[in-house]
Amino acid sequence: LHMALVGIRDLSIIETPPPERLSIRTVVAPFEEKVVREAVERELARAGQVFFVHNRVQGMESIVRTLVEWLPQVCLGVAHGQMPERELARVMERFHSRELQMLVCTTIIEAGLDIPTANTILIHDAHKLGLAEMHQIRGRVGRSGHQAYAYLLLPGQGSASLTQEALQRLQSLQEFSELGAGFRIATRDLEIRGAGTLLGPSQSGHIEAVGFELYTQLMQRAVASLRGEQPPVQIEPELQLPIQARIPEDYVSDPHQRLALYRRVSRCEGDEELRILREELEDRYGALPQETDNLIHVMGLRNLLRVLGIRRLALQDGKLRVTFDPTTPVSPQRIVELIQSRRGAGMALLGEDTVELPLDAGLLDRPLAVAARDRLKQLFLDASMAA
């Protein structure tokens, strides 16, 4: 998915569900007798069948004893990957032929099963499973025109004991329960787990030490090298500003269009291109939401940072910290002169290449990216042009 999002691979999305399919109602609940009994009895009352997923073979016997105690009238079977092949096949045949009302199993069922009469699934210790895995398992029910239910069962203390990532996974599965939600779930999983290390075997984790922009830069250099070209050296500024800059789903709903727009924004190299893009967005989708307006302003700021040779811009304690690249066209003499002339105004040199400067009071009523851009243009742009 990550390779598709950055344009290395093609991406296709199947958005049309089979006829008469309904979205699966997803519930997060504690693992308690009342919850389990109500879910199972409701399904059996409409002559359906139930999956109960417990993904630890070691604890399977204990879970089965508990379920038998809670539901003595239910005919259940057990299926997991450590069973002899013939025994496992026999259990699955009995469930498929409806001799069994309930199947207690591991995630062995997550692929290849199509049992239209099974329309309730209970996933025990759901917080221990991955988001994509839970989505795949949830897809074992709802394979007919009947309303299906998925219960994500947690320990008695509920969500209070969960890690932040586990809580995000469960919330995502509840939020994205409509038909065709696979792409949105995969994207959220990418956001939660990360795309993996840049150079290495890990398939999860965020690229914190390298950065996505450097990744893109390396890809461009590699492509240029294969073509026998000498790639131009270009500064890729790092921005650390508290700004929400994105294209919301409720503004541009189609994921392909959003991805294409992100690519267009990233390729705009001047104010005129950004102005044209802004007008196109307003004409096609209506007035820009604040996050998208911020995105346009942030790209304009980034373009200015490249011109000025600034490799890092951060906001700290209400002041801008500007770190210059060695290749900056702004002369050291100009920087020293500015600091000496504005020392009383809070401008200071931090190290050899970093300048701290306050935002003028007259700029504070503007969006942060605009205020920062105007401040940098005011101080350094004329100097870089002269150089």
mmCIF file with all atom_site columns, N, CA and C in Angstrom, residues 248-314:
data_model
loop_
_atom_site.group_PDB
_atom_site.id
_atom_site.type_symbol
_atom_site.label_atom_id
_atom_site.label_alt_id
_atom_site.label_comp_id
_atom_site.label_asym_id
_atom_site.label_entity_id
_atom_site.label_seq_id
_atom_site.pdbx_PDB_ins_code
_atom_site.Cartn_x
_atom_site.Cartn_y
_atom_site.Cartn_z
_atom_site.occupancy
_atom_site.B_iso_or_equiv
_atom_site.pdbx_formal_charge
_atom_site.auth_seq_id
_atom_site.auth_comp_id
_atom_site.auth_asym_id
_atom_site.auth_atom_id
_atom_site.pdbx_PDB_model_num
ATOM 1   N N  . PRO A 1 248 ? -9.148  16.771 3.516   1.00 0.00 ? 248 PRO A N  1
ATOM 2   C CA . PRO A 1 248 ? -10.065 15.884 4.235   1.00 0.00 ? 248 PRO A CA 1
ATOM 3   C C  . PRO A 1 248 ? -10.917 15.041 3.289   1.00 0.00 ? 248 PRO A C  1
ATOM 4   N N  . GLU A 1 249 ? -11.333 13.874 3.786   1.00 0.00 ? 249 GLU A N  1
ATOM 5   C CA . GLU A 1 249 ? -12.191 12.987 3.003   1.00 0.00 ? 249 GLU A CA 1
ATOM 6   C C  . GLU A 1 249 ? -13.537 13.624 2.697   1.00 0.00 ? 249 GLU A C  1
ATOM 7   N N  . ASP A 1 250 ? -14.051 14.422 3.625   1.00 0.00 ? 250 ASP A N  1
ATOM 8   C CA . ASP A 1 250 ? -15.362 15.018 3.375   1.00 0.00 ? 250 ASP A CA 1
ATOM 9   C C  . ASP A 1 250 ? -15.284 16.187 2.386   1.00 0.00 ? 250 ASP A C  1
ATOM 10  N N  . TYR A 1 251 ? -14.069 16.556 1.971   1.00 0.00 ? 251 TYR A N  1
ATOM 11  C CA . TYR A 1 251 ? -13.902 17.586 0.938   1.00 0.00 ? 251 TYR A CA 1
ATOM 12  C C  . TYR A 1 251 ? -13.683 16.932 -0.423  1.00 0.00 ? 251 TYR A C  1
ATOM 13  N N  . VAL A 1 252 ? -12.771 15.959 -0.485  1.00 0.00 ? 252 VAL A N  1
ATOM 14  C CA . VAL A 1 252 ? -12.542 15.169 -1.702  1.00 0.00 ? 252 VAL A CA 1
ATOM 15  C C  . VAL A 1 252 ? -12.694 13.711 -1.296  1.00 0.00 ? 252 VAL A C  1
ATOM 16  N N  . SER A 1 253 ? -13.818 13.103 -1.613  1.00 0.00 ? 253 SER A N  1
ATOM 17  C CA . SER A 1 253 ? -14.135 11.771 -1.103  1.00 0.00 ? 253 SER A CA 1
ATOM 18  C C  . SER A 1 253 ? -13.392 10.661 -1.830  1.00 0.00 ? 253 SER A C  1
ATOM 19  N N  . ASP A 1 254 ? -13.117 10.832 -3.111  1.00 0.00 ? 254 ASP A N  1
ATOM 20  C CA . ASP A 1 254 ? -12.477 9.766  -3.877  1.00 0.00 ? 254 ASP A CA 1
ATOM 21  C C  . ASP A 1 254 ? -10.995 9.677  -3.531  1.00 0.00 ? 254 ASP A C  1
ATOM 22  N N  . PRO A 1 255 ? -10.508 8.502  -3.085  1.00 0.00 ? 255 PRO A N  1
ATOM 23  C CA . PRO A 1 255 ? -9.099  8.389  -2.674  1.00 0.00 ? 255 PRO A CA 1
ATOM 24  C C  . PRO A 1 255 ? -8.118  8.609  -3.813  1.00 0.00 ? 255 PRO A C  1
ATOM 25  N N  . HIS A 1 256 ? -8.479  8.176  -5.021  1.00 0.00 ? 256 HIS A N  1
ATOM 26  C CA . HIS A 1 256 ? -7.581  8.387  -6.162  1.00 0.00 ? 256 HIS A CA 1
ATOM 27  C C  . HIS A 1 256 ? -7.393  9.879  -6.428  1.00 0.00 ? 256 HIS A C  1
ATOM 28  N N  . GLN A 1 257 ? -8.486  10.628 -6.369  1.00 0.00 ? 257 GLN A N  1
ATOM 29  C CA . GLN A 1 257 ? -8.398  12.066 -6.607  1.00 0.00 ? 257 GLN A CA 1
ATOM 30  C C  . GLN A 1 257 ? -7.583  12.759 -5.515  1.00 0.00 ? 257 GLN A C  1
ATOM 31  N N  . ARG A 1 258 ? -7.771  12.315 -4.272  1.00 0.00 ? 258 ARG A N  1
ATOM 32  C CA . ARG A 1 258 ? -6.984  12.919 -3.188  1.00 0.00 ? 258 ARG A CA 1
ATOM 33  C C  . ARG A 1 258 ? -5.495  12.669 -3.389  1.00 0.00 ? 258 ARG A C  1
ATOM 34  N N  . LEU A 1 259 ? -5.141  11.448 -3.753  1.00 0.00 ? 259 LEU A N  1
ATOM 35  C CA . LEU A 1 259 ? -3.728  11.135 -3.979  1.00 0.00 ? 259 LEU A CA 1
ATOM 36  C C  . LEU A 1 259 ? -3.163  11.960 -5.128  1.00 0.00 ? 259 LEU A C  1
ATOM 37  N N  . ALA A 1 260 ? -3.949  12.092 -6.197  1.00 0.00 ? 260 ALA A N  1
ATOM 38  C CA . ALA A 1 260 ? -3.489  12.889 -7.338  1.00 0.00 ? 260 ALA A CA 1
ATOM 39  C C  . ALA A 1 260 ? -3.300  14.349 -6.937  1.00 0.00 ? 260 ALA A C  1
ATOM 40  N N  . LEU A 1 261 ? -4.197  14.862 -6.100  1.00 0.00 ? 261 LEU A N  1
ATOM 41  C CA . LEU A 1 261 ? -4.079  16.255 -5.655  1.00 0.00 ? 261 LEU A CA 1
ATOM 42  C C  . LEU A 1 261 ? -2.866  16.450 -4.755  1.00 0.00 ? 261 LEU A C  1
ATOM 43  N N  . TYR A 1 262 ? -2.596  15.486 -3.889  1.00 0.00 ? 262 TYR A N  1
ATOM 44  C CA . TYR A 1 262 ? -1.392  15.575 -3.054  1.00 0.00 ? 262 TYR A CA 1
ATOM 45  C C  . TYR A 1 262 ? -0.139  15.642 -3.929  1.00 0.00 ? 262 TYR A C  1
ATOM 46  N N  . ARG A 1 263 ? -0.123  14.819 -4.980  1.00 0.00 ? 263 ARG A N  1
ATOM 47  C CA . ARG A 1 263 ? 1.040   14.845 -5.878  1.00 0.00 ? 263 ARG A CA 1
ATOM 48  C C  . ARG A 1 263 ? 1.153   16.198 -6.579  1.00 0.00 ? 263 ARG A C  1
ATOM 49  N N  . ARG A 1 264 ? 0.011   16.755 -7.009  1.00 0.00 ? 264 ARG A N  1
ATOM 50  C CA . ARG A 1 264 ? 0.040   18.062 -7.674  1.00 0.00 ? 264 ARG A CA 1
ATOM 51  C C  . ARG A 1 264 ? 0.545   19.153 -6.740  1.00 0.00 ? 264 ARG A C  1
ATOM 52  N N  . VAL A 1 265 ? 0.054   19.141 -5.512  1.00 0.00 ? 265 VAL A N  1
ATOM 53  C CA . VAL A 1 265 ? 0.500   20.148 -4.547  1.00 0.00 ? 265 VAL A CA 1
ATOM 54  C C  . VAL A 1 265 ? 2.002   20.046 -4.342  1.00 0.00 ? 265 VAL A C  1
ATOM 55  N N  . SER A 1 266 ? 2.506   18.827 -4.201  1.00 0.00 ? 266 SER A N  1
ATOM 56  C CA . SER A 1 266 ? 3.933   18.655 -3.925  1.00 0.00 ? 266 SER A CA 1
ATOM 57  C C  . SER A 1 266 ? 4.804   19.091 -5.091  1.00 0.00 ? 266 SER A C  1
ATOM 58  N N  . ARG A 1 267 ? 4.230   19.119 -6.303  1.00 0.00 ? 267 ARG A N  1
ATOM 59  C CA . ARG A 1 267 ? 5.015   19.481 -7.487  1.00 0.00 ? 267 ARG A CA 1
ATOM 60  C C  . ARG A 1 267 ? 4.926   20.965 -7.830  1.00 0.00 ? 267 ARG A C  1
ATOM 61  N N  . CYS A 1 268 ? 4.077   21.708 -7.148  1.00 0.00 ? 268 CYS A N  1
ATOM 62  C CA . CYS A 1 268 ? 3.970   23.150 -7.416  1.00 0.00 ? 268 CYS A CA 1
ATOM 63  C C  . CYS A 1 268 ? 5.239   23.853 -6.947  1.00 0.00 ? 268 CYS A C  1
ATOM 64  N N  . GLU A 1 269 ? 5.892   24.547 -7.853  1.00 0.00 ? 269 GLU A N  1
ATOM 65  C CA . GLU A 1 269 ? 7.181   25.160 -7.539  1.00 0.00 ? 269 GLU A CA 1
ATOM 66  C C  . GLU A 1 269 ? 7.115   26.677 -7.412  1.00 0.00 ? 269 GLU A C  1
ATOM 67  N N  . GLY A 1 270 ? 5.959   27.266 -7.599  1.00 0.00 ? 270 GLY A N  1
ATOM 68  C CA . GLY A 1 270 ? 5.866   28.721 -7.505  1.00 0.00 ? 270 GLY A CA 1
ATOM 69  C C  . GLY A 1 270 ? 4.482   29.165 -7.085  1.00 0.00 ? 270 GLY A C  1
ATOM 70  N N  . ASP A 1 271 ? 4.370   30.439 -6.733  1.00 0.00 ? 271 ASP A N  1
ATOM 71  C CA . ASP A 1 271 ? 3.099   30.992 -6.273  1.00 0.00 ? 271 ASP A CA 1
ATOM 72  C C  . ASP A 1 271 ? 2.010   30.899 -7.336  1.00 0.00 ? 271 ASP A C  1
ATOM 73  N N  . GLU A 1 272 ? 2.386   31.067 -8.597  1.00 0.00 ? 272 GLU A N  1
ATOM 74  C CA . GLU A 1 272 ? 1.396   31.044 -9.662  1.00 0.00 ? 272 GLU A CA 1
ATOM 75  C C  . GLU A 1 272 ? 0.775   29.654 -9.796  1.00 0.00 ? 272 GLU A C  1
ATOM 76  N N  . GLU A 1 273 ? 1.604   28.614 -9.717  1.00 0.00 ? 273 GLU A N  1
ATOM 77  C CA . GLU A 1 273 ? 1.078   27.252 -9.798  1.00 0.00 ? 273 GLU A CA 1
ATOM 78  C C  . GLU A 1 273 ? 0.156   26.955 -8.621  1.00 0.00 ? 273 GLU A C  1
ATOM 79  N N  . LEU A 1 274 ? 0.516   27.423 -7.441  1.00 0.00 ? 274 LEU A N  1
ATOM 80  C CA . LEU A 1 274 ? -0.330  27.217 -6.267  1.00 0.00 ? 274 LEU A CA 1
ATOM 81  C C  . LEU A 1 274 ? -1.643  27.982 -6.395  1.00 0.00 ? 274 LEU A C  1
ATOM 82  N N  . ARG A 1 275 ? -1.578  29.183 -6.963  1.00 0.00 ? 275 ARG A N  1
ATOM 83  C CA . ARG A 1 275 ? -2.797  29.975 -7.159  1.00 0.00 ? 275 ARG A CA 1
ATOM 84  C C  . ARG A 1 275 ? -3.747  29.264 -8.113  1.00 0.00 ? 275 ARG A C  1
ATOM 85  N N  . ILE A 1 276 ? -3.201  28.743 -9.213  1.00 0.00 ? 276 ILE A N  1
ATOM 86  C CA . ILE A 1 276 ? -4.035  28.028 -10.190 1.00 0.00 ? 276 ILE A CA 1
ATOM 87  C C  . ILE A 1 276 ? -4.664  26.791 -9.553  1.00 0.00 ? 276 ILE A C  1
ATOM 88  N N  . LEU A 1 277 ? -3.880  26.059 -8.774  1.00 0.00 ? 277 LEU A N  1
ATOM 89  C CA . LEU A 1 277 ? -4.405  24.864 -8.114  1.00 0.00 ? 277 LEU A CA 1
ATOM 90  C C  . LEU A 1 277 ? -5.507  25.227 -7.124  1.00 0.00 ? 277 LEU A C  1
ATOM 91  N N  . ARG A 1 278 ? -5.307  26.305 -6.384  1.00 0.00 ? 278 ARG A N  1
ATOM 92  C CA . ARG A 1 278 ? -6.325  26.743 -5.428  1.00 0.00 ? 278 ARG A CA 1
ATOM 93  C C  . ARG A 1 278 ? -7.641  27.057 -6.155  1.00 0.00 ? 278 ARG A C  1
ATOM 94  N N  . GLU A 1 279 ? -7.543  27.775 -7.274  1.00 0.00 ? 279 GLU A N  1
ATOM 95  C CA . GLU A 1 279 ? -8.741  28.133 -8.031  1.00 0.00 ? 279 GLU A CA 1
ATOM 96  C C  . GLU A 1 279 ? -9.444  26.888 -8.569  1.00 0.00 ? 279 GLU A C  1
ATOM 97  N N  . GLU A 1 280 ? -8.661  25.906 -9.022  1.00 0.00 ? 280 GLU A N  1
ATOM 98  C CA . GLU A 1 280 ? -9.257  24.664 -9.519  1.00 0.00 ? 280 GLU A CA 1
ATOM 99  C C  . GLU A 1 280 ? -10.006 23.932 -8.411  1.00 0.00 ? 280 GLU A C  1
ATOM 100 N N  . LEU A 1 281 ? -9.401  23.874 -7.231  1.00 0.00 ? 281 LEU A N  1
ATOM 101 C CA . LEU A 1 281 ? -10.044 23.198 -6.105  1.00 0.00 ? 281 LEU A CA 1
ATOM 102 C C  . LEU A 1 281 ? -11.351 23.892 -5.728  1.00 0.00 ? 281 LEU A C  1
ATOM 103 N N  . GLU A 1 282 ? -11.325 25.216 -5.653  1.00 0.00 ? 282 GLU A N  1
ATOM 104 C CA . GLU A 1 282 ? -12.534 25.957 -5.287  1.00 0.00 ? 282 GLU A CA 1
ATOM 105 C C  . GLU A 1 282 ? -13.624 25.791 -6.340  1.00 0.00 ? 282 GLU A C  1
ATOM 106 N N  . ASP A 1 283 ? -13.222 25.762 -7.603  1.00 0.00 ? 283 ASP A N  1
ATOM 107 C CA . ASP A 1 283 ? -14.197 25.615 -8.680  1.00 0.00 ? 283 ASP A CA 1
ATOM 108 C C  . ASP A 1 283 ? -14.809 24.219 -8.694  1.00 0.00 ? 283 ASP A C  1
ATOM 109 N N  . ARG A 1 284 ? -14.005 23.224 -8.359  1.00 0.00 ? 284 ARG A N  1
ATOM 110 C CA . ARG A 1 284 ? -14.457 21.830 -8.469  1.00 0.00 ? 284 ARG A CA 1
ATOM 111 C C  . ARG A 1 284 ? -15.126 21.308 -7.202  1.00 0.00 ? 284 ARG A C  1
ATOM 112 N N  . TYR A 1 285 ? -14.581 21.698 -6.036  1.00 0.00 ? 285 TYR A N  1
ATOM 113 C CA . TYR A 1 285 ? -15.054 21.113 -4.777  1.00 0.00 ? 285 TYR A CA 1
ATOM 114 C C  . TYR A 1 285 ? -15.677 22.133 -3.821  1.00 0.00 ? 285 TYR A C  1
ATOM 115 N N  . GLY A 1 286 ? -15.587 23.412 -4.143  1.00 0.00 ? 286 GLY A N  1
ATOM 116 C CA . GLY A 1 286 ? -16.129 24.432 -3.255  1.00 0.00 ? 286 GLY A CA 1
ATOM 117 C C  . GLY A 1 286 ? -15.046 25.082 -2.412  1.00 0.00 ? 286 GLY A C  1
ATOM 118 N N  . ALA A 1 287 ? -15.482 25.903 -1.473  1.00 0.00 ? 287 ALA A N  1
ATOM 119 C CA . ALA A 1 287 ? -14.538 26.638 -0.624  1.00 0.00 ? 287 ALA A CA 1
ATOM 120 C C  . ALA A 1 287 ? -13.597 25.680 0.101   1.00 0.00 ? 287 ALA A C  1
ATOM 121 N N  . LEU A 1 288 ? -12.324 26.072 0.184   1.00 0.00 ? 288 LEU A N  1
ATOM 122 C CA . LEU A 1 288 ? -11.324 25.216 0.811   1.00 0.00 ? 288 LEU A CA 1
ATOM 123 C C  . LEU A 1 288 ? -11.542 25.139 2.323   1.00 0.00 ? 288 LEU A C  1
ATOM 124 N N  . PRO A 1 289 ? -11.534 23.924 2.899   1.00 0.00 ? 289 PRO A N  1
ATOM 125 C CA . PRO A 1 289 ? -11.515 23.835 4.364   1.00 0.00 ? 289 PRO A CA 1
ATOM 126 C C  . PRO A 1 289 ? -10.181 24.344 4.903   1.00 0.00 ? 289 PRO A C  1
ATOM 127 N N  . GLN A 1 290 ? -10.130 24.644 6.186   1.00 0.00 ? 290 GLN A N  1
ATOM 128 C CA . GLN A 1 290 ? -8.935  25.239 6.772   1.00 0.00 ? 290 GLN A CA 1
ATOM 129 C C  . GLN A 1 290 ? -7.704  24.372 6.556   1.00 0.00 ? 290 GLN A C  1
ATOM 130 N N  . GLU A 1 291 ? -7.860  23.036 6.682   1.00 0.00 ? 291 GLU A N  1
ATOM 131 C CA . GLU A 1 291 ? -6.695  22.156 6.537   1.00 0.00 ? 291 GLU A CA 1
ATOM 132 C C  . GLU A 1 291 ? -6.106  22.220 5.131   1.00 0.00 ? 291 GLU A C  1
ATOM 133 N N  . THR A 1 292 ? -6.976  22.313 4.119   1.00 0.00 ? 292 THR A N  1
ATOM 134 C CA . THR A 1 292 ? -6.492  22.371 2.737   1.00 0.00 ? 292 THR A CA 1
ATOM 135 C C  . THR A 1 292 ? -5.897  23.737 2.426   1.00 0.00 ? 292 THR A C  1
ATOM 136 N N  . ASP A 1 293 ? -6.496  24.781 2.973   1.00 0.00 ? 293 ASP A N  1
ATOM 137 C CA . ASP A 1 293 ? -5.913  26.116 2.841   1.00 0.00 ? 293 ASP A CA 1
ATOM 138 C C  . ASP A 1 293 ? -4.512  26.132 3.455   1.00 0.00 ? 293 ASP A C  1
ATOM 139 N N  . ASN A 1 294 ? -4.382  25.488 4.618   1.00 0.00 ? 294 ASN A N  1
ATOM 140 C CA . ASN A 1 294 ? -3.063  25.385 5.257   1.00 0.00 ? 294 ASN A CA 1
ATOM 141 C C  . ASN A 1 294 ? -2.075  24.642 4.373   1.00 0.00 ? 294 ASN A C  1
ATOM 142 N N  . LEU A 1 295 ? -2.548  23.581 3.708   1.00 0.00 ? 295 LEU A N  1
ATOM 143 C CA . LEU A 1 295 ? -1.667  22.788 2.849   1.00 0.00 ? 295 LEU A CA 1
ATOM 144 C C  . LEU A 1 295 ? -1.077  23.640 1.732   1.00 0.00 ? 295 LEU A C  1
ATOM 145 N N  . ILE A 1 296 ? -1.900  24.481 1.110   1.00 0.00 ? 296 ILE A N  1
ATOM 146 C CA . ILE A 1 296 ? -1.414  25.370 0.052   1.00 0.00 ? 296 ILE A CA 1
ATOM 147 C C  . ILE A 1 296 ? -0.382  26.346 0.611   1.00 0.00 ? 296 ILE A C  1
ATOM 148 N N  . HIS A 1 297 ? -0.677  26.921 1.769   1.00 0.00 ? 297 HIS A N  1
ATOM 149 C CA . HIS A 1 297 ? 0.255   27.871 2.376   1.00 0.00 ? 297 HIS A CA 1
ATOM 150 C C  . HIS A 1 297 ? 1.570   27.190 2.776   1.00 0.00 ? 297 HIS A C  1
ATOM 151 N N  . VAL A 1 298 ? 1.485   25.980 3.296   1.00 0.00 ? 298 VAL A N  1
ATOM 152 C CA . VAL A 1 298 ? 2.697   25.256 3.708   1.00 0.00 ? 298 VAL A CA 1
ATOM 153 C C  . VAL A 1 298 ? 3.587   24.974 2.506   1.00 0.00 ? 298 VAL A C  1
ATOM 154 N N  . MET A 1 299 ? 2.986   24.621 1.370   1.00 0.00 ? 299 MET A N  1
ATOM 155 C CA . MET A 1 299 ? 3.804   24.365 0.189   1.00 0.00 ? 299 MET A CA 1
ATOM 156 C C  . MET A 1 299 ? 4.458   25.653 -0.304  1.00 0.00 ? 299 MET A C  1
ATOM 157 N N  . GLY A 1 300 ? 3.750   26.783 -0.230  1.00 0.00 ? 300 GLY A N  1
ATOM 158 C CA . GLY A 1 300 ? 4.371   28.057 -0.583  1.00 0.00 ? 300 GLY A CA 1
ATOM 159 C C  . GLY A 1 300 ? 5.527   28.387 0.333   1.00 0.00 ? 300 GLY A C  1
ATOM 160 N N  . LEU A 1 301 ? 5.367   28.109 1.623   1.00 0.00 ? 301 LEU A N  1
ATOM 161 C CA . LEU A 1 301 ? 6.455   28.326 2.582   1.00 0.00 ? 301 LEU A CA 1
ATOM 162 C C  . LEU A 1 301 ? 7.632   27.417 2.276   1.00 0.00 ? 301 LEU A C  1
ATOM 163 N N  . ARG A 1 302 ? 7.354   26.174 1.953   1.00 0.00 ? 302 ARG A N  1
ATOM 164 C CA . ARG A 1 302 ? 8.438   25.225 1.651   1.00 0.00 ? 302 ARG A CA 1
ATOM 165 C C  . ARG A 1 302 ? 9.224   25.672 0.422   1.00 0.00 ? 302 ARG A C  1
ATOM 166 N N  . ASN A 1 303 ? 8.524   26.164 -0.579  1.00 0.00 ? 303 ASN A N  1
ATOM 167 C CA . ASN A 1 303 ? 9.218   26.649 -1.773  1.00 0.00 ? 303 ASN A CA 1
ATOM 168 C C  . ASN A 1 303 ? 10.141  27.815 -1.439  1.00 0.00 ? 303 ASN A C  1
ATOM 169 N N  . LEU A 1 304 ? 9.695   28.720 -0.559  1.00 0.00 ? 304 LEU A N  1
ATOM 170 C CA . LEU A 1 304 ? 10.545  29.841 -0.146  1.00 0.00 ? 304 LEU A CA 1
ATOM 171 C C  . LEU A 1 304 ? 11.773  29.341 0.608   1.00 0.00 ? 304 LEU A C  1
ATOM 172 N N  . LEU A 1 305 ? 11.594  28.332 1.454   1.00 0.00 ? 305 LEU A N  1
ATOM 173 C CA . LEU A 1 305 ? 12.732  27.787 2.201   1.00 0.00 ? 305 LEU A CA 1
ATOM 174 C C  . LEU A 1 305 ? 13.786  27.226 1.253   1.00 0.00 ? 305 LEU A C  1
ATOM 175 N N  . ARG A 1 306 ? 13.344  26.601 0.170   1.00 0.00 ? 306 ARG A N  1
ATOM 176 C CA . ARG A 1 306 ? 14.306  26.089 -0.815  1.00 0.00 ? 306 ARG A CA 1
ATOM 177 C C  . ARG A 1 306 ? 15.091  27.240 -1.451  1.00 0.00 ? 306 ARG A C  1
ATOM 178 N N  . VAL A 1 307 ? 14.382  28.306 -1.803  1.00 0.00 ? 307 VAL A N  1
ATOM 179 C CA . VAL A 1 307 ? 15.044  29.461 -2.424  1.00 0.00 ? 307 VAL A CA 1
ATOM 180 C C  . VAL A 1 307 ? 16.079  30.061 -1.483  1.00 0.00 ? 307 VAL A C  1
ATOM 181 N N  . LEU A 1 308 ? 15.736  30.146 -0.200  1.00 0.00 ? 308 LEU A N  1
ATOM 182 C CA . LEU A 1 308 ? 16.629  30.772 0.780   1.00 0.00 ? 308 LEU A CA 1
ATOM 183 C C  . LEU A 1 308 ? 17.688  29.813 1.315   1.00 0.00 ? 308 LEU A C  1
ATOM 184 N N  . GLY A 1 309 ? 17.621  28.548 0.926   1.00 0.00 ? 309 GLY A N  1
ATOM 185 C CA . GLY A 1 309 ? 18.601  27.591 1.432   1.00 0.00 ? 309 GLY A CA 1
ATOM 186 C C  . GLY A 1 309 ? 18.414  27.297 2.911   1.00 0.00 ? 309 GLY A C  1
ATOM 187 N N  . ILE A 1 310 ? 17.184  27.236 3.355   1.00 0.00 ? 310 ILE A N  1
ATOM 188 C CA . ILE A 1 310 ? 16.867  26.925 4.755   1.00 0.00 ? 310 ILE A CA 1
ATOM 189 C C  . ILE A 1 310 ? 16.466  25.458 4.828   1.00 0.00 ? 310 ILE A C  1
ATOM 190 N N  . ARG A 1 311 ? 17.189  24.691 5.617   1.00 0.00 ? 311 ARG A N  1
ATOM 191 C CA . ARG A 1 311 ? 16.906  23.256 5.669   1.00 0.00 ? 311 ARG A CA 1
ATOM 192 C C  . ARG A 1 311 ? 16.000  22.856 6.822   1.00 0.00 ? 311 ARG A C  1
ATOM 193 N N  . ARG A 1 312 ? 15.764  23.761 7.767   1.00 0.00 ? 312 ARG A N  1
ATOM 194 C CA . ARG A 1 312 ? 14.858  23.415 8.866   1.00 0.00 ? 312 ARG A CA 1
ATOM 195 C C  . ARG A 1 312 ? 14.208  24.678 9.409   1.00 0.00 ? 312 ARG A C  1
ATOM 196 N N  . LEU A 1 313 ? 12.891  24.589 9.625   1.00 0.00 ? 313 LEU A N  1
ATOM 197 C CA . LEU A 1 313 ? 12.149  25.692 10.229  1.00 0.00 ? 313 LEU A CA 1
ATOM 198 C C  . LEU A 1 313 ? 11.253  25.108 11.313  1.00 0.00 ? 313 LEU A C  1
ATOM 199 N N  . ALA A 1 314 ? 11.398  25.623 12.532  1.00 0.00 ? 314 ALA A N  1
ATOM 200 C CA . ALA A 1 314 ? 10.613  25.114 13.655  1.00 0.00 ? 314 ALA A CA 1
ATOM 201 C C  . ALA A 1 314 ? 10.059  26.275 14.458  1.00 0.00 ? 314 ALA A C  1
#
